[in-house]
GROMACS .gro file of N, CA and C in nm:
model
  423
    1MET      N    1  13.849   7.032  20.809
    1MET     CA    2  13.771   7.112  20.683
    1MET      C    3  13.644   7.017  20.669
    2ASN      N    4  13.543   7.075  20.562
    2ASN     CA    5  13.406   7.059  20.539
    2ASN      C    6  13.402   6.961  20.455
    3THR      N    7  13.470   6.966  20.377
    3THR     CA    8  13.483   6.894  20.196
    3THR      C    9  13.480   6.749  20.235
    4ARG      N   10  13.406   6.684  20.234
    4ARG     CA   11  13.402   6.532  20.242
    4ARG      C   12  13.516   6.425  20.089
    5ILE      N   13  13.582   6.440  20.057
    5ILE     CA   14  13.646   6.366  19.935
    5ILE      C   15  13.625   6.216  19.958
    6THR      N   16  13.505   6.219  19.850
    6THR     CA   17  13.488   6.051  19.840
    6THR      C   18  13.530   6.023  19.676
    7LYS      N   19  13.586   6.104  19.639
    7LYS     CA   20  13.669   6.062  19.472
    7LYS      C   21  13.803   6.145  19.445
    8ARG      N   22  13.849   6.135  19.350
    8ARG     CA   23  13.972   6.224  19.368
    8ARG      C   24  13.931   6.340  19.291
    9THR      N   25  13.817   6.341  19.180
    9THR     CA   26  13.758   6.496  19.121
    9THR      C   27  13.698   6.565  19.241
   10ASP      N   28  13.742   6.500  19.344
   10ASP     CA   29  13.707   6.636  19.480
   10ASP      C   30  13.802   6.686  19.556
   11PHE      N   31  13.907   6.632  19.477
   11PHE     CA   32  14.016   6.733  19.561
   11PHE      C   33  14.055   6.879  19.544
   12ASP      N   34  14.010   6.867  19.428
   12ASP     CA   35  13.999   7.063  19.368
   12ASP      C   36  13.930   7.149  19.525
   13GLN      N   37  13.784   7.077  19.538
   13GLN     CA   38  13.731   7.123  19.635
   13GLN      C   39  13.802   7.167  19.810
   14ALA      N   40  13.879   7.030  19.846
   14ALA     CA   41  13.979   7.023  19.889
   14ALA      C   42  14.072   7.129  19.928
   15ILE      N   43  14.152   7.167  19.807
   15ILE     CA   44  14.225   7.284  19.753
   15ILE      C   45  14.187   7.385  19.791
   16ASN      N   46  14.070   7.429  19.755
   16ASN     CA   47  14.001   7.563  19.745
   16ASN      C   48  13.938   7.598  19.893
   17GLU      N   49  13.928   7.513  20.010
   17GLU     CA   50  13.916   7.532  20.111
   17GLU      C   51  14.004   7.507  20.193
   18LEU      N   52  14.119   7.429  20.218
   18LEU     CA   53  14.197   7.457  20.263
   18LEU      C   54  14.318   7.604  20.232
   19CYS      N   55  14.240   7.653  20.136
   19CYS     CA   56  14.362   7.777  20.017
   19CYS      C   57  14.467   7.749  20.009
   20LEU      N   58  14.496   7.596  19.968
   20LEU     CA   59  14.637   7.588  19.903
   20LEU      C   60  14.657   7.609  19.790
   21LYS      N   61  14.767   7.672  19.794
   21LYS     CA   62  14.863   7.795  19.629
   21LYS      C   63  14.944   7.702  19.601
   22LYS      N   64  14.968   7.618  19.621
   22LYS     CA   65  15.129   7.537  19.562
   22LYS      C   66  15.154   7.406  19.635
   23GLY      N   67  15.119   7.319  19.484
   23GLY     CA   68  15.103   7.154  19.491
   23GLY      C   69  15.187   7.068  19.354
   24ALA      N   70  15.175   6.924  19.420
   24ALA     CA   71  15.270   6.864  19.282
   24ALA      C   72  15.190   6.734  19.299
   25GLU      N   73  15.166   6.713  19.162
   25GLU     CA   74  15.087   6.587  19.163
   25GLU      C   75  15.225   6.515  19.096
   26ILE      N   76  15.240   6.390  19.131
   26ILE     CA   77  15.383   6.304  19.141
   26ILE      C   78  15.318   6.174  19.005
   27GLY      N   79  15.354   6.152  18.922
   27GLY     CA   80  15.282   6.055  18.843
   27GLY      C   81  15.137   6.123  18.760
   28VAL      N   82  15.175   6.203  18.665
   28VAL     CA   83  15.079   6.250  18.568
   28VAL      C   84  15.037   6.163  18.482
   29HIS      N   85  15.084   6.095  18.363
   29HIS     CA   86  15.073   6.026  18.238
   29HIS      C   87  15.051   6.099  18.167
   30LYS      N   88  14.860   6.122  18.131
   30LYS     CA   89  14.878   6.215  18.045
   30LYS      C   90  14.796   6.345  18.099
   31GLY      N   91  14.829   6.397  18.200
   31GLY     CA   92  14.822   6.503  18.245
   31GLY      C   93  14.672   6.595  18.333
   32GLY      N   94  14.550   6.488  18.294
   32GLY     CA   95  14.413   6.454  18.324
   32GLY      C   96  14.400   6.533  18.440
   33PHE      N   97  14.493   6.473  18.589
   33PHE     CA   98  14.414   6.545  18.696
   33PHE      C   99  14.470   6.651  18.702
   34SER      N  100  14.621   6.681  18.641
   34SER     CA  101  14.662   6.805  18.668
   34SER      C  102  14.567   6.944  18.652
   35GLU      N  103  14.538   6.905  18.511
   35GLU     CA  104  14.449   6.977  18.429
   35GLU      C  105  14.303   6.992  18.500
   36HIS      N  106  14.256   6.868  18.547
   36HIS     CA  107  14.110   6.885  18.637
   36HIS      C  108  14.171   7.021  18.776
   37ILE      N  109  14.226   7.004  18.877
   37ILE     CA  110  14.279   7.072  18.938
   37ILE      C  111  14.325   7.207  18.927
   38LEU      N  112  14.395   7.238  18.797
   38LEU     CA  113  14.404   7.366  18.736
   38LEU      C  114  14.283   7.431  18.714
   39ALA      N  115  14.176   7.348  18.631
   39ALA     CA  116  14.060   7.418  18.595
   39ALA      C  117  13.892   7.441  18.655
   40ASN      N  118  13.949   7.382  18.792
   40ASN     CA  119  13.866   7.391  18.902
   40ASN      C  120  13.899   7.398  19.051
   41SER      N  121  14.000   7.454  19.045
   41SER     CA  122  14.061   7.506  19.208
   41SER      C  123  14.117   7.663  19.154
   42ASN      N  124  14.142   7.699  19.311
   42ASN     CA  125  14.226   7.857  19.272
   42ASN      C  126  14.390   7.825  19.298
   43ILE      N  127  14.455   7.708  19.218
   43ILE     CA  128  14.580   7.715  19.302
   43ILE      C  129  14.672   7.819  19.233
   44GLU      N  130  14.755   7.850  19.317
   44GLU     CA  131  14.844   7.934  19.198
   44GLU      C  132  14.978   7.881  19.123
   45LYS      N  133  15.028   7.796  19.113
   45LYS     CA  134  15.057   7.698  19.095
   45LYS      C  135  15.079   7.520  19.103
   46MET      N  136  15.083   7.535  18.988
   46MET     CA  137  15.047   7.354  18.995
   46MET      C  138  15.189   7.251  18.952
   47TYR      N  139  15.225   7.190  18.983
   47TYR     CA  140  15.389   7.160  18.953
   47TYR      C  141  15.382   7.010  18.892
   48SER      N  142  15.344   6.949  18.807
   48SER     CA  143  15.307   6.812  18.746
   48SER      C  144  15.467   6.716  18.684
   49ILE      N  145  15.442   6.614  18.798
   49ILE     CA  146  15.604   6.551  18.785
   49ILE      C  147  15.537   6.412  18.717
   50ASP      N  148  15.656   6.386  18.614
   50ASP     CA  149  15.649   6.186  18.583
   50ASP      C  150  15.789   6.260  18.452
   51ALA      N  151  15.844   6.094  18.497
   51ALA     CA  152  15.975   6.073  18.366
   51ALA      C  153  15.922   6.030  18.286
   52TRP      N  154  15.826   6.003  18.231
   52TRP     CA  155  15.720   6.009  18.095
   52TRP      C  156  15.842   5.876  18.026
   53MET      N  157  15.923   5.786  18.116
   53MET     CA  158  15.990   5.669  18.046
   53MET      C  159  15.937   5.572  18.072
   54GLU      N  160  15.994   5.419  17.980
   54GLU     CA  161  15.958   5.347  17.996
   54GLU      C  162  16.015   5.213  18.089
   55ASP      N  163  16.134   5.259  18.088
   55ASP     CA  164  16.229   5.146  18.184
   55ASP      C  165  16.183   5.131  18.336
   56GLN      N  166  16.066   5.009  18.366
   56GLN     CA  167  16.038   5.021  18.501
   56GLN      C  168  16.159   5.002  18.593
   57ASN      N  169  16.263   4.950  18.590
   57ASN     CA  170  16.328   4.972  18.748
   57ASN      C  171  16.388   5.043  18.783
   58THR      N  172  16.416   5.165  18.655
   58THR     CA  173  16.428   5.323  18.697
   58THR      C  174  16.337   5.349  18.747
   59THR      N  175  16.218   5.376  18.703
   59THR     CA  176  16.099   5.430  18.733
   59THR      C  177  16.045   5.384  18.904
   60LYS      N  178  16.091   5.271  18.888
   60LYS     CA  179  16.009   5.167  18.980
   60LYS      C  180  15.895   5.178  18.996
   61ALA      N  181  15.836   5.158  18.899
   61ALA     CA  182  15.720   5.188  18.855
   61ALA      C  183  15.614   5.101  18.723
   62VAL      N  184  15.500   5.077  18.780
   62VAL     CA  185  15.409   4.986  18.666
   62VAL      C  186  15.380   5.073  18.584
   63ARG      N  187  15.379   5.010  18.455
   63ARG     CA  188  15.337   5.039  18.330
   63ARG      C  189  15.232   4.913  18.290
   64LYS      N  190  15.111   4.995  18.213
   64LYS     CA  191  15.010   4.904  18.197
   64LYS      C  192  15.055   4.858  18.044
   65HIS      N  193  15.051   4.739  17.978
   65HIS     CA  194  15.095   4.734  17.851
   65HIS      C  195  15.069   4.805  17.738
   66CYS      N  196  14.952   4.832  17.804
   66CYS     CA  197  14.911   5.001  17.634
   66CYS      C  198  14.971   5.108  17.684
   67ASP      N  199  15.041   5.114  17.777
   67ASP     CA  200  15.143   5.250  17.771
   67ASP      C  201  15.313   5.236  17.693
   68ARG      N  202  15.318   5.107  17.668
   68ARG     CA  203  15.498   5.088  17.645
   68ARG      C  204  15.460   5.107  17.533
   69GLY      N  205  15.549   5.154  17.444
   69GLY     CA  206  15.616   5.245  17.374
   69GLY      C  207  15.520   5.384  17.277
   70LYS      N  208  15.421   5.397  17.418
   70LYS     CA  209  15.363   5.563  17.385
   70LYS      C  210  15.398   5.691  17.494
   71MET      N  211  15.511   5.654  17.548
   71MET     CA  212  15.587   5.791  17.704
   71MET      C  213  15.571   5.877  17.626
   72GLU      N  214  15.626   5.905  17.492
   72GLU     CA  215  15.664   6.066  17.444
   72GLU      C  216  15.552   6.112  17.406
   73GLY      N  217  15.469   6.007  17.360
   73GLY     CA  218  15.265   6.058  17.295
   73GLY      C  219  15.259   6.146  17.460
   74CYS      N  220  15.277   6.023  17.551
   74CYS     CA  221  15.168   6.095  17.648
   74CYS      C  222  15.243   6.224  17.723
   75TYR      N  223  15.341   6.270  17.757
   75TYR     CA  224  15.414   6.395  17.756
   75TYR      C  225  15.390   6.534  17.718
   76GLN      N  226  15.367   6.408  17.578
   76GLN     CA  227  15.309   6.564  17.453
   76GLN      C  228  15.167   6.614  17.471
   77GLU      N  229  15.107   6.494  17.507
   77GLU     CA  230  14.980   6.522  17.550
   77GLU      C  231  14.935   6.581  17.700
   78THR      N  232  15.036   6.577  17.767
   78THR     CA  233  15.025   6.696  17.907
   78THR      C  234  15.059   6.827  17.851
   79LEU      N  235  15.197   6.780  17.781
   79LEU     CA  236  15.204   6.946  17.772
   79LEU      C  237  15.105   7.030  17.668
   80SER      N  238  15.049   6.935  17.563
   80SER     CA  239  14.902   7.060  17.488
   80SER      C  240  14.823   7.076  17.614
   81LYS      N  241  14.791   6.970  17.690
   81LYS     CA  242  14.649   7.031  17.795
   81LYS      C  243  14.723   7.131  17.924
   82LEU      N  244  14.829   7.111  17.928
   82LEU     CA  245  14.841   7.233  18.013
   82LEU      C  246  14.852   7.323  18.032
   83SER      N  247  14.910   7.389  17.861
   83SER     CA  248  14.993   7.488  17.812
   83SER      C  249  14.920   7.641  17.791
   84LYS      N  250  14.759   7.621  17.819
   84LYS     CA  251  14.674   7.654  17.869
   84LYS      C  252  14.655   7.767  17.965
   85PHE      N  253  14.697   7.690  18.084
   85PHE     CA  254  14.725   7.738  18.233
   85PHE      C  255  14.850   7.844  18.214
   86GLY      N  256  14.912   7.855  18.118
   86GLY     CA  257  15.059   7.933  18.158
   86GLY      C  258  15.105   7.926  18.228
   87ASN      N  259  15.175   8.072  18.340
   87ASN     CA  260  15.260   7.986  18.419
   87ASN      C  261  15.231   7.943  18.569
   88ARG      N  262  15.047   7.926  18.524
   88ARG     CA  263  15.038   7.847  18.684
   88ARG      C  264  15.057   7.662  18.720
   89SER      N  265  15.109   7.624  18.560
   89SER     CA  266  15.131   7.532  18.547
   89SER      C  267  15.296   7.464  18.543
   90VAL      N  268  15.398   7.404  18.557
   90VAL     CA  269  15.476   7.399  18.520
   90VAL      C  270  15.538   7.214  18.534
   91VAL      N  271  15.538   7.150  18.408
   91VAL     CA  272  15.548   7.024  18.373
   91VAL      C  273  15.683   7.001  18.423
   92ILE      N  274  15.704   6.891  18.484
   92ILE     CA  275  15.887   6.856  18.550
   92ILE      C  276  15.913   6.680  18.475
   93ARG      N  277  15.963   6.669  18.390
   93ARG     CA  278  16.058   6.569  18.313
   93ARG      C  279  16.142   6.508  18.353
   94ASP      N  280  16.115   6.413  18.473
   94ASP     CA  281  16.223   6.375  18.550
   94ASP      C  282  16.184   6.287  18.682
   95LEU      N  283  16.272   6.190  18.703
   95LEU     CA  284  16.232   6.060  18.781
   95LEU      C  285  16.130   6.174  18.942
   96SER      N  286  16.096   6.114  18.961
   96SER     CA  287  16.067   6.188  19.112
   96SER      C  288  16.135   6.222  19.202
   97GLU      N  289  16.217   6.150  19.202
   97GLU     CA  290  16.315   6.128  19.332
   97GLU      C  291  16.423   6.229  19.288
   98ASN      N  292  16.421   6.289  19.148
   98ASN     CA  293  16.551   6.388  19.137
   98ASN      C  294  16.473   6.543  19.094
   99ALA      N  295  16.323   6.520  19.076
   99ALA     CA  296  16.276   6.620  19.089
   99ALA      C  297  16.218   6.708  19.211
  100VAL      N  298  16.237   6.632  19.288
  100VAL     CA  299  16.184   6.688  19.412
  100VAL      C  300  16.330   6.772  19.485
  101LYS      N  301  16.423   6.713  19.410
  101LYS     CA  302  16.556   6.795  19.499
  101LYS      C  303  16.543   6.977  19.444
  102GLN      N  304  16.443   7.052  19.331
  102GLN     CA  305  16.437   7.126  19.320
  102GLN      C  306  16.337   7.167  19.403
  103PHE      N  307  16.251   7.150  19.501
  103PHE     CA  308  16.193   7.227  19.559
  103PHE      C  309  16.245   7.278  19.746
  104GLU      N  310  16.262   7.373  19.808
  104GLU     CA  311  16.274   7.384  19.939
  104GLU      C  312  16.177   7.301  19.981
  105LYS      N  313  16.258   7.285  20.132
  105LYS     CA  314  16.221   7.249  20.223
  105LYS      C  315  16.078   7.293  20.264
  106GLU      N  316  15.925   7.223  20.309
  106GLU     CA  317  15.811   7.253  20.329
  106GLU      C  318  15.780   7.381  20.286
  107SER      N  319  15.822   7.371  20.080
  107SER     CA  320  15.772   7.489  20.035
  107SER      C  321  15.641   7.443  19.941
  108LEU      N  322  15.591   7.324  19.989
  108LEU     CA  323  15.456   7.268  19.899
  108LEU      C  324  15.325   7.274  19.992
  109ASP      N  325  15.206   7.306  19.949
  109ASP     CA  326  15.114   7.307  20.000
  109ASP      C  327  15.017   7.168  20.026
  110PHE      N  328  15.065   7.137  19.870
  110PHE     CA  329  15.018   6.946  19.911
  110PHE      C  330  15.027   6.868  19.782
  111ILE      N  331  15.076   6.794  19.770
  111ILE     CA  332  15.157   6.685  19.703
  111ILE      C  333  15.046   6.532  19.667
  112TYR      N  334  15.024   6.529  19.556
  112TYR     CA  335  14.950   6.431  19.544
  112TYR      C  336  15.013   6.346  19.448
  113LEU      N  337  15.007   6.221  19.509
  113LEU     CA  338  15.105   6.092  19.469
  113LEU      C  339  15.076   6.013  19.422
  114ASP      N  340  15.101   5.957  19.279
  114ASP     CA  341  15.006   5.897  19.184
  114ASP      C  342  15.134   5.825  19.080
  115ALA      N  343  15.262   5.827  19.147
  115ALA     CA  344  15.336   5.762  19.042
  115ALA      C  345  15.329   5.635  19.046
  116SER      N  346  15.491   5.572  19.145
  116SER     CA  347  15.474   5.426  19.130
  116SER      C  348  15.338   5.327  19.206
  117HIS      N  349  15.303   5.273  19.148
  117HIS     CA  350  15.201   5.157  19.227
  117HIS      C  351  15.300   5.026  19.281
  118LEU      N  352  15.436   4.988  19.275
  118LEU     CA  353  15.522   4.897  19.358
  118LEU      C  354  15.533   4.956  19.466
  119PHE      N  355  15.568   4.877  19.558
  119PHE     CA  356  15.576   4.938  19.721
  119PHE      C  357  15.715   5.031  19.699
  120SER      N  358  15.809   4.969  19.711
  120SER     CA  359  15.973   5.049  19.674
  120SER      C  360  15.928   5.183  19.595
  121GLY      N  361  15.883   5.205  19.506
  121GLY     CA  362  15.907   5.307  19.425
  121GLY      C  363  15.795   5.416  19.543
  122PHE      N  364  15.665   5.341  19.577
  122PHE     CA  365  15.627   5.427  19.660
  122PHE      C  366  15.627   5.484  19.815
  123ALA      N  367  15.747   5.411  19.841
  123ALA     CA  368  15.806   5.439  20.001
  123ALA      C  369  15.908   5.523  19.893
  124ILE      N  370  15.984   5.533  19.865
  124ILE     CA  371  16.147   5.593  19.800
  124ILE      C  372  16.005   5.771  19.782
  125ASP      N  373  15.886   5.769  19.678
  125ASP     CA  374  15.827   5.887  19.666
  125ASP      C  375  15.766   5.950  19.817
  126LEU      N  376  15.735   5.862  19.928
  126LEU     CA  377  15.677   5.908  20.040
  126LEU      C  378  15.753   5.963  20.131
  127ILE      N  379  15.913   5.906  20.129
  127ILE     CA  380  16.041   5.947  20.212
  127ILE      C  381  16.035   6.079  20.187
  128LYS      N  382  16.087   6.065  20.017
  128LYS     CA  383  16.173   6.166  19.975
  128LYS      C  384  16.034   6.283  19.962
  129LYS      N  385  15.926   6.324  19.939
  129LYS     CA  386  15.833   6.425  19.900
  129LYS      C  387  15.809   6.437  20.064
  130LYS      N  388  15.795   6.397  20.190
  130LYS     CA  389  15.682   6.476  20.281
  130LYS      C  390  15.805   6.570  20.321
  131LYS      N  391  15.880   6.597  20.302
  131LYS     CA  392  15.999   6.673  20.378
  131LYS      C  393  15.981   6.812  20.322
  132LYS      N  394  15.900   6.844  20.179
  132LYS     CA  395  15.946   6.934  20.081
  132LYS      C  396  15.766   7.013  20.149
  133LEU      N  397  15.661   6.913  20.218
  133LEU     CA  398  15.543   6.961  20.223
  133LEU      C  399  15.532   7.064  20.373
  134ARG      N  400  15.467   7.151  20.341
  134ARG     CA  401  15.483   7.226  20.460
  134ARG      C  402  15.401   7.158  20.562
  135TRP      N  403  15.371   7.224  20.685
  135TRP     CA  404  15.334   7.192  20.846
  135TRP      C  405  15.173   7.200  20.786
  136GLY      N  406  15.135   7.141  20.854
  136GLY     CA  407  14.919   7.140  20.800
  136GLY      C  408  14.927   7.152  20.652
  137GLY      N  409  15.003   7.061  20.567
  137GLY     CA  410  15.022   7.058  20.428
  137GLY      C  411  14.880   6.919  20.389
  138LEU      N  412  14.908   6.921  20.268
  138LEU     CA  413  14.775   6.793  20.236
  138LEU      C  414  14.876   6.721  20.173
  139PHE      N  415  14.833   6.578  20.223
  139PHE     CA  416  14.931   6.469  20.163
  139PHE      C  417  14.858   6.357  20.106
  140ALA      N  418  14.800   6.361  20.002
  140ALA     CA  419  14.693   6.246  19.934
  140ALA      C  420  14.816   6.144  19.821
  141GLY      N  421  14.700   6.048  19.801
  141GLY     CA  422  14.750   6.005  19.645
  141GLY      C  423  14.597   5.888  19.640
   0.00000   0.00000   0.00000
């Protein structure tokens, strides 16, 4: 790969250079990064996965104080942003550990992890998602 990724917004260049066609962002919040990838890459199918729930014990994720009480709005904003991409975009509202069961082994070209910012949640995501990534795929976050 010739592309040097120095910031997250360079990720779409890596997707294009490596001809990645099917990927998932785990931890979507308001859909901005999924929107960026869909708008700036040749990806054929983008799965945007988030639980959009408040309970930090269930999600094993840290929620910013400003996000409390606003998760339904974040979900609706994500749907609005990504709807313009039609069937290239699939939004999945579920815990990532449940959502991962929808994917066959080695069915994704890339996984971008940005969900839990607690070690326990990140470890669960890493262990359960790595089997869904094809050999030679890109795991980032």
